[in-house]
Each structure stands twice: as C-alpha cells, then as structure tokens.
C-alpha cells in the first residue's frame, strides 16, 4: 500500500487496502468505494475474495505470491467480470498455472537475474538434532544475526519456543502465528524487524512478504510435511542481504518418510542456486500432476499418461484450436539388423538419452539430424559405432519419409519398401537390375 501510494501520488488515483488488520468501519468504507468505482486500486489479502466485495468495473487482477492462492480463489475473481486481464507473479507457480504457461494457454516471462551481491543459501536436509539446532542459532547470534525457526503446529508452538529458550538461554525468543490477535502478531513481527528479539518461532505465516536482511538462518521442523513451494518460499526468507545464509530442513529421525516427502526434500536439497524456483516448480508439477485446466482441481490427472505425453497432448490441442498446428510427420517404420543405439557409457542420463531419441525420430531432414549429431559430439565426444549407426538410420528414415514411404524393413535377403507405386517403365527397369525384386500393386 505504501509503495503504490507513493508511486501514484502525482496522479488522481485513489489507492486503498483491505485486510483483517482494518476496523469494520474502515473495511466498509473501502468496500463501498470499490463498488462505486471511487477506489481505483485496492490492495488486499484473501479478504478481497469474500462474497461481500463488489467491483464497479474490474479490468486487471494482479496476484502476487500466486502459490498462496488456490485455483478456486482465482477463478472467483475472473467470474466477477467476463473480460479480466490476469497477471500472476510467483517464484514457484502452482502446477496448474505452470502447465498452462508451458502449453501456451498463458504467456510466461521469467526474471533470472539475481540481485547484486546476493549469495545462494547453503541448504542442509537431515534428521532433527537439538544440538545441531542450538549450534545453528548460536552461530547466527555470534555474527549478530537473527533466526527463523518454523514450527508449523500452533498447538505446540509455545512448547517448542520454551524448549529453545532452555537450549539457548542467551537468545531472545518471540512467537508468531496466524491465530494470534492482529495487534499482538504485528507487534511480534515489528519487534523482530527492529531486533528486539533474536529468534522468531513461527508457523508458515512468514512464508511470504517478510524482507528482513539481518535474518540469515532458517530452521524448519517437520520439513517432510511441507510442500515444495512452501519449502522454497521459506528458504527465500533468509539470504536477503550480503551475508551468507543457512537453511536447515529437518525431519524426525524415528519416523518413516513417505516417498513424496523424500522427493520434495531431495529436490530442495539439489536446487539451491539463485533463481531455482522454476526448477522446483517443474518438479512440483511432475510430482503432483498438472490438474484440470477446465475445473478447479490443481493436481492429479497427469499421472495417468506421464508428464511429457500429457504436456505434448495439451500443447497439440491448443495449437489445433488456435489454427497454427504444425503438419504431423507420418509414422515411419525402419527395421534393420544393426546395432544402433545410445550406449549408457556415452550418454549416462536416461532423460537425455530419451530426449536425443525423440529428436532423431522427429527429424524431418539432414539439417535437423546434423544438429543432433553436432550436439552429441559437443557434449559427449566423438560418437561410437552404435551412435553412428543410429544417425545413419535417422537419415534413411528422413529420406524414405520424403519419398512417401512408410516402411523400410530388412527380412533375410530382401528389403521391403512400402507403399510404393511405380509406372510400368520403372518396373521393367527394376526387374532388369534386380531380377528377384517383387512389385505389388497397392491395395485400395
């Protein structure tokens, strides 16, 4: 609100806010102004999505920190008016939104340049150890920094804070969670901002919106229960200054972790570089599924057909609807008794091998095959004989496809080419050059 008000100060634009931190009278005044059209820009929380807010002429919806809003929330905003432009911003978009941008239903632009003098957050994933947590807090206090400790259960958060006070008695510990009174919560965060407390024991309420440069250590208890975007957004609360930041994602040593939780923690441990949010979101899309583009579900159905096939099918459907679908390459069957493949010791990654096979199968001419060959040579060195054979088969496939063939099959001493329609003169010449060749008339 402060930023928008400063930017629009020279212009006749009315900017108001709407959230639970306002009194009922203030909120009613804002709602009336929005309904009458006297308020031009309203900045609010989920409070804007309640049924009692009416817009005079809604034209643009900007959703900041989009991962905090469910699909139903955004659909409700779009239903307020038939033609609404929507801009969503997020470091980790939800699977449904990301999938819509990948397939071309929505436009997407990315900002990949990190702020100056910003360092990646050193990330540790492991079992909970009270001594390790105490050491992490003390190390941050020694450099006069502050600490976030995320304990995402309101019922036991006071107990967790008391235990931390016992373990690190020199630390000033404060508590913040969403069930606190608005003024008490605001005061707790302001005290932390103004360095009157050293450690903030909190729920995921601090996931977005907090920019405290002096807080550079994050400890997350029960990280196995949090989603991928939550983990990444929480890690983004530290490392916002010039100091090196540390993030500890901890899980109980004695409990068995689910496979999905293991995938999430492995992903957050692997992607620690600045701007890794897109890779994290892509993995989230792969784990949870793309959801229903026409309904409110934001995860699910992709598992039935696989990620790549699903995205390709939706992309083809969108291109066909827009009228810019490319001509599909006809199916081409080539069977040769030769060793033609990508060896594991040449291309170790299964994903990269599949990608190379896909590109070769879709190559329509020698130029496309040469591009794949050059990339393989540049990445992995001179191709061995099986790879050279694979490239030769791809060239044969492209040549046969350009001549209208659908089959090139070697069986014993004979090669079958089909379909093939030859004039009488060509048949005579072929039988003279290759006496044992057989030309069958095509069957309608």
XYZ file of C-alpha atoms in Angstrom:
444
model
C 0.000 0.000 0.000
C 2.801 2.382 0.889
C 4.669 1.671 -2.350
C 1.590 2.087 -4.550
C 0.555 5.245 -2.751
C 3.987 6.798 -3.293
C 4.055 5.845 -6.989
C 0.545 7.187 -7.664
C 0.873 10.329 -5.518
C 1.200 12.722 -8.530
C -1.872 11.203 -10.225
C -5.615 11.390 -9.427
C -5.739 7.728 -8.442
C -7.304 6.503 -5.225
C -5.434 3.593 -3.588
C -6.880 1.688 -0.629
C -6.145 -1.505 1.298
C -8.430 -4.253 2.536
C -7.374 -6.849 5.121
C -8.269 -8.107 8.591
C -5.953 -5.532 10.173
C -8.533 -2.789 9.497
C -11.529 -1.905 11.610
C -15.008 -2.810 10.399
C -15.764 0.852 9.603
C -12.589 1.210 7.512
C -13.288 -2.023 5.657
C -16.884 -0.953 4.916
C -15.668 2.383 3.515
C -13.222 0.592 1.189
C -15.885 -1.889 0.017
C -18.289 0.956 -0.739
C -15.594 2.825 -2.692
C -14.742 -0.269 -4.734
C -18.406 -0.918 -5.532
C -18.991 2.720 -6.512
C -15.802 2.976 -8.563
C -14.259 5.775 -6.491
C -11.420 3.480 -5.391
C -9.210 2.830 -8.430
C -6.697 0.368 -6.935
C -7.460 -1.904 -3.997
C -4.628 -3.910 -2.422
C -5.773 -6.733 -0.215
C -5.364 -10.233 1.115
C -7.820 -13.103 0.618
C -10.298 -10.647 2.170
C -10.908 -9.412 -1.393
C -12.285 -12.819 -2.355
C -15.165 -12.890 0.106
C -18.633 -12.592 -1.348
C -19.301 -9.106 0.048
C -16.761 -7.310 -2.208
C -18.261 -5.978 -5.444
C -16.309 -4.234 -8.222
C -17.717 -1.449 -10.367
C -15.544 -2.182 -13.412
C -12.826 -4.739 -12.748
C -10.232 -4.832 -15.534
C -6.960 -6.143 -14.094
C -6.184 -8.685 -11.376
C -2.574 -8.906 -10.137
C -1.908 -11.924 -7.937
C 1.367 -11.580 -6.064
C 2.815 -14.705 -4.432
C 0.443 -16.766 -6.536
C 1.249 -20.037 -4.797
C -0.628 -18.745 -1.722
C -3.913 -18.667 -3.664
C -5.863 -21.740 -4.668
C -7.433 -22.247 -8.078
C -10.924 -21.531 -6.703
C -9.765 -18.147 -5.411
C -8.509 -17.024 -8.821
C -11.499 -18.450 -10.668
C -13.781 -16.471 -8.350
C -12.006 -13.246 -9.292
C -12.372 -13.991 -13.005
C -16.087 -14.688 -12.587
C -16.622 -11.169 -11.282
C -16.375 -9.920 -14.835
C -16.251 -11.688 -18.197
C -13.137 -9.978 -19.544
C -10.451 -9.640 -16.864
C -6.707 -9.491 -17.526
C -4.742 -11.557 -15.011
C -1.068 -11.161 -14.087
C 0.259 -13.716 -11.605
C 3.699 -13.470 -10.023
C 5.490 -16.189 -8.119
C 8.887 -17.764 -7.612
C 7.119 -21.154 -7.500
C 3.873 -21.129 -9.545
C 1.319 -23.816 -8.713
C 1.295 -26.819 -11.111
C -1.911 -25.828 -12.917
C -0.668 -22.310 -13.707
C 2.793 -23.521 -14.730
C 1.333 -26.168 -17.010
C -0.934 -23.607 -18.674
C 2.098 -21.444 -19.437
C 4.193 -24.364 -20.733
C 1.480 -25.443 -23.173
C 0.858 -21.912 -24.423
C -2.539 -21.242 -22.847
C -0.963 -18.429 -20.830
C 2.072 -16.312 -21.559
C 5.063 -16.567 -19.242
C 8.136 -14.410 -18.737
C 10.941 -15.144 -16.292
C 13.352 -12.907 -14.390
C 16.575 -14.874 -13.980
C 18.999 -12.143 -12.882
C 19.522 -12.210 -9.091
C 20.021 -9.020 -7.071
C 23.605 -7.778 -6.739
C 25.820 -9.317 -4.046
C 23.223 -11.998 -3.268
C 24.582 -15.452 -2.354
C 22.858 -18.838 -2.683
C 21.509 -20.204 0.611
C 23.524 -23.115 1.990
C 20.899 -25.828 2.480
C 21.048 -28.826 4.814
C 18.442 -31.602 4.829
C 18.640 -34.194 7.602
C 17.146 -35.678 10.787
C 16.260 -33.384 13.695
C 19.054 -32.911 16.216
C 18.538 -30.482 19.098
C 22.274 -29.885 19.496
C 22.578 -29.006 15.815
C 19.694 -26.520 16.081
C 21.293 -24.896 19.140
C 24.646 -24.664 17.360
C 22.994 -23.069 14.294
C 21.243 -20.465 16.474
C 24.429 -19.661 18.424
C 26.467 -19.285 15.236
C 23.973 -16.747 13.915
C 23.947 -14.852 17.220
C 27.748 -14.666 17.176
C 27.601 -12.648 13.943
C 24.758 -10.535 15.384
C 22.157 -12.013 13.079
C 18.632 -13.337 13.630
C 16.964 -16.707 13.181
C 13.637 -18.038 11.876
C 12.518 -21.303 13.487
C 9.473 -22.686 11.667
C 7.288 -24.967 13.781
C 4.056 -25.308 11.830
C 1.751 -26.507 14.647
C 0.023 -23.830 16.707
C -0.915 -26.295 19.498
C 2.729 -26.986 20.385
C 4.486 -23.835 19.177
C 4.773 -22.351 22.699
C 6.303 -25.597 23.915
C 8.836 -25.500 21.049
C 9.725 -21.900 21.949
C 10.167 -22.814 25.635
C 12.456 -25.702 24.703
C 14.546 -23.350 22.566
C 14.811 -20.855 25.446
C 16.167 -23.649 27.639
C 18.637 -24.851 24.999
C 19.894 -21.363 24.052
C 19.203 -19.195 27.150
C 21.105 -16.201 25.755
C 18.686 -15.861 22.824
C 15.633 -13.596 22.974
C 12.823 -15.775 21.578
C 9.488 -14.490 20.227
C 6.489 -16.377 18.826
C 4.281 -15.563 15.802
C 1.382 -17.498 14.284
C -1.863 -16.767 12.458
C -4.206 -17.450 15.400
C -2.766 -14.612 17.454
C -4.584 -11.315 17.881
C -3.802 -8.981 14.954
C -2.072 -6.384 17.108
C -0.044 -8.947 19.090
C 1.077 -10.624 15.853
C 2.003 -7.313 14.281
C 3.972 -6.298 17.375
C 5.878 -9.622 17.407
C 6.976 -9.156 13.802
C 7.844 -5.468 14.343
C 9.942 -6.402 17.393
C 11.798 -8.956 15.281
C 12.247 -6.384 12.499
C 13.658 -3.856 14.976
C 15.966 -6.513 16.511
C 14.309 -6.575 19.924
C 14.191 -10.372 19.553
C 16.793 -12.739 18.116
C 14.752 -15.833 17.255
C 11.232 -15.874 15.801
C 9.495 -19.213 16.374
C 6.679 -19.130 13.844
C 4.390 -21.065 11.541
C 4.486 -20.803 7.740
C 2.759 -17.432 8.135
C 6.208 -15.931 7.426
C 6.429 -17.808 4.123
C 5.928 -14.668 2.048
C 6.160 -10.929 2.414
C 8.911 -10.669 5.042
C 12.128 -8.983 3.933
C 14.440 -8.946 6.959
C 18.019 -8.704 5.729
C 19.503 -9.403 9.176
C 17.810 -12.825 9.456
C 20.139 -15.325 7.783
C 19.491 -18.673 9.449
C 16.334 -20.712 8.934
C 15.419 -23.900 10.831
C 12.337 -25.805 9.623
C 10.972 -28.505 11.923
C 8.983 -31.335 10.255
C 10.006 -30.232 6.766
C 8.652 -33.567 5.491
C 5.092 -32.260 5.984
C 5.503 -29.131 3.856
C 5.002 -28.701 0.121
C 7.781 -27.935 -2.346
C 6.757 -24.337 -2.956
C 6.466 -23.775 0.806
C 9.989 -25.095 1.357
C 11.415 -22.883 -1.383
C 9.487 -19.802 -0.249
C 10.576 -20.331 3.366
C 14.190 -20.595 2.247
C 13.682 -17.275 0.495
C 13.111 -15.562 3.870
C 16.870 -15.729 4.549
C 19.833 -14.695 2.451
C 18.250 -11.376 1.531
C 21.339 -9.351 2.404
C 25.068 -9.636 1.798
C 25.669 -12.276 4.480
C 25.836 -15.961 3.665
C 22.601 -17.647 4.771
C 21.908 -21.157 6.108
C 18.708 -23.208 5.869
C 18.086 -26.431 7.818
C 15.200 -28.640 6.704
C 14.743 -31.267 9.412
C 12.573 -34.358 9.766
C 12.048 -36.758 12.721
C 14.707 -39.438 12.853
C 12.417 -42.160 14.170
C 9.514 -41.817 11.697
C 9.314 -43.321 8.208
C 9.079 -40.708 5.474
C 6.696 -41.047 2.525
C 8.113 -41.344 -0.986
C 6.591 -37.997 -1.988
C 8.136 -36.238 1.021
C 11.507 -37.764 0.146
C 11.204 -36.450 -3.429
C 10.371 -32.964 -2.133
C 13.326 -32.831 0.271
C 15.688 -34.250 -2.362
C 14.548 -31.557 -4.808
C 15.018 -28.707 -2.326
C 18.490 -30.034 -1.472
C 19.531 -30.270 -5.130
C 18.261 -26.871 -6.308
C 19.995 -24.312 -4.094
C 21.194 -21.827 -6.710
C 19.647 -18.374 -7.078
C 16.596 -18.430 -9.324
C 15.986 -22.148 -8.748
C 12.269 -21.569 -8.202
C 11.356 -22.579 -11.757
C 13.161 -25.917 -11.475
C 11.477 -26.504 -8.112
C 8.070 -25.673 -9.610
C 8.684 -28.023 -12.556
C 9.476 -30.851 -10.152
C 6.337 -29.968 -8.176
C 4.365 -30.228 -11.416
C 5.917 -33.629 -12.075
C 5.143 -34.915 -8.552
C 1.626 -33.530 -8.115
C 0.315 -33.508 -11.677
C -0.968 -30.693 -13.852
C -4.539 -30.661 -12.629
C -7.703 -29.890 -14.523
C -7.468 -26.955 -16.921
C -11.233 -26.546 -17.089
C -12.054 -27.232 -13.448
C -10.884 -26.238 -10.003
C -8.516 -29.132 -9.275
C -4.885 -28.067 -9.312
C -3.254 -31.501 -9.193
C -3.955 -35.008 -10.351
C -4.602 -36.430 -13.806
C -1.121 -36.081 -15.291
C -0.016 -39.316 -13.606
C -2.277 -41.364 -15.871
C -0.340 -40.689 -19.088
C 3.027 -39.312 -17.948
C 4.364 -35.767 -17.821
C 5.892 -35.428 -21.311
C 2.992 -37.053 -23.160
C 0.403 -35.014 -21.236
C 2.125 -31.704 -21.965
C 2.529 -32.630 -25.635
C -1.137 -33.673 -25.974
C -2.394 -30.441 -24.414
C 0.051 -28.396 -26.499
C -1.203 -30.052 -29.697
C -4.835 -29.438 -28.701
C -4.147 -25.746 -28.004
C -2.255 -25.336 -31.302
C -5.104 -27.003 -33.207
C -7.669 -24.735 -31.528
C -5.622 -21.651 -32.477
C -5.231 -22.877 -36.055
C -1.437 -22.895 -36.002
C -0.887 -26.635 -35.617
C 2.125 -27.969 -37.499
C 1.767 -30.793 -40.008
C 2.471 -34.040 -38.222
C 5.212 -36.277 -39.546
C 3.848 -39.549 -40.883
C 4.704 -42.704 -38.948
C 7.838 -44.329 -40.359
C 8.941 -47.899 -39.647
C 12.595 -48.781 -40.173
C 13.826 -52.241 -39.171
C 17.485 -53.099 -39.742
C 19.542 -55.837 -38.044
C 22.265 -53.425 -36.932
C 23.408 -52.132 -33.560
C 22.002 -48.588 -33.480
C 21.525 -47.011 -30.052
C 22.948 -44.574 -27.484
C 25.180 -46.561 -25.094
C 24.881 -45.868 -21.345
C 28.591 -45.120 -21.100
C 28.235 -42.487 -23.841
C 25.085 -40.716 -22.535
C 24.646 -41.633 -18.866
C 21.370 -39.795 -18.175
C 18.208 -41.662 -19.134
C 16.330 -38.395 -19.618
C 18.951 -37.053 -22.036
C 19.019 -40.334 -23.980
C 15.227 -40.246 -24.385
C 15.406 -36.621 -25.472
C 18.007 -37.466 -28.154
C 15.917 -40.432 -29.396
C 12.852 -38.196 -29.611
C 14.650 -35.506 -31.586
C 16.088 -38.044 -34.036
C 12.698 -39.711 -34.574
C 11.114 -36.315 -35.322
C 13.949 -35.048 -37.573
C 12.491 -34.272 -40.997
C 15.732 -33.630 -42.906
C 19.515 -33.965 -42.783
C 19.923 -30.494 -41.256
C 17.955 -31.488 -38.147
C 19.922 -34.746 -37.846
C 23.222 -32.868 -38.273
C 22.193 -30.530 -35.431
C 21.592 -33.502 -33.092
C 24.860 -35.135 -34.162
C 26.801 -31.925 -33.552
C 25.233 -31.520 -30.094
C 26.080 -35.125 -29.170
C 29.640 -34.639 -30.363
C 29.973 -31.368 -28.445
C 28.538 -32.789 -25.202
C 29.885 -36.331 -25.122
C 32.735 -36.540 -27.604
C 33.159 -38.475 -30.859
C 30.202 -40.877 -31.243
C 30.986 -44.627 -31.139
C 29.811 -47.031 -33.859
C 26.290 -47.671 -32.401
C 25.644 -43.916 -32.349
C 26.965 -43.501 -35.911
C 24.608 -46.307 -36.985
C 21.718 -44.590 -35.189
C 22.393 -41.345 -37.082
C 22.591 -43.266 -40.381
C 19.217 -44.926 -39.683
C 17.740 -41.491 -38.887
C 18.992 -40.174 -42.261
C 17.482 -43.208 -44.023
C 14.176 -42.613 -42.215
C 14.097 -38.932 -43.246
C 14.947 -39.819 -46.880
C 12.320 -42.576 -47.075
C 9.693 -40.337 -45.479
C 10.409 -37.587 -48.029
C 9.750 -40.131 -50.829
C 6.386 -41.103 -49.365
C 7.467 -44.423 -47.855
C 6.091 -45.723 -44.563
C 8.137 -48.927 -44.199
C 11.751 -49.918 -44.773
C 12.131 -53.445 -43.395
C 15.002 -55.868 -43.978
C 13.875 -59.519 -43.839
C 16.510 -62.109 -44.730
C 17.951 -61.206 -48.129
C 15.078 -58.899 -49.046
C 14.216 -55.282 -48.276
C 10.550 -54.334 -48.119
C 9.693 -50.773 -49.165
C 6.066 -49.719 -48.808
C 3.885 -48.183 -50.027
C 5.437 -47.948 -53.481
C 3.667 -47.090 -56.725
C 5.845 -47.438 -59.851
C 4.999 -46.836 -63.513
C 5.442 -49.813 -65.921
C 8.745 -48.476 -67.265
C 10.224 -48.324 -63.753
C 9.002 -51.863 -63.013
C 10.719 -53.213 -66.133
C 13.937 -51.422 -65.289
C 13.813 -52.622 -61.682
C 13.276 -56.265 -62.707
C 16.217 -55.996 -65.115
C 18.556 -54.539 -62.479
C 17.238 -56.732 -59.621
C 15.731 -59.883 -61.193
C 14.319 -61.189 -57.888
C 12.520 -57.968 -56.894
C 8.741 -58.112 -56.421
C 6.482 -55.111 -57.008
C 2.915 -55.491 -55.751
C 0.134 -53.188 -56.789
C -1.135 -51.085 -53.899
C -4.368 -52.290 -52.281
C -7.153 -49.708 -52.004
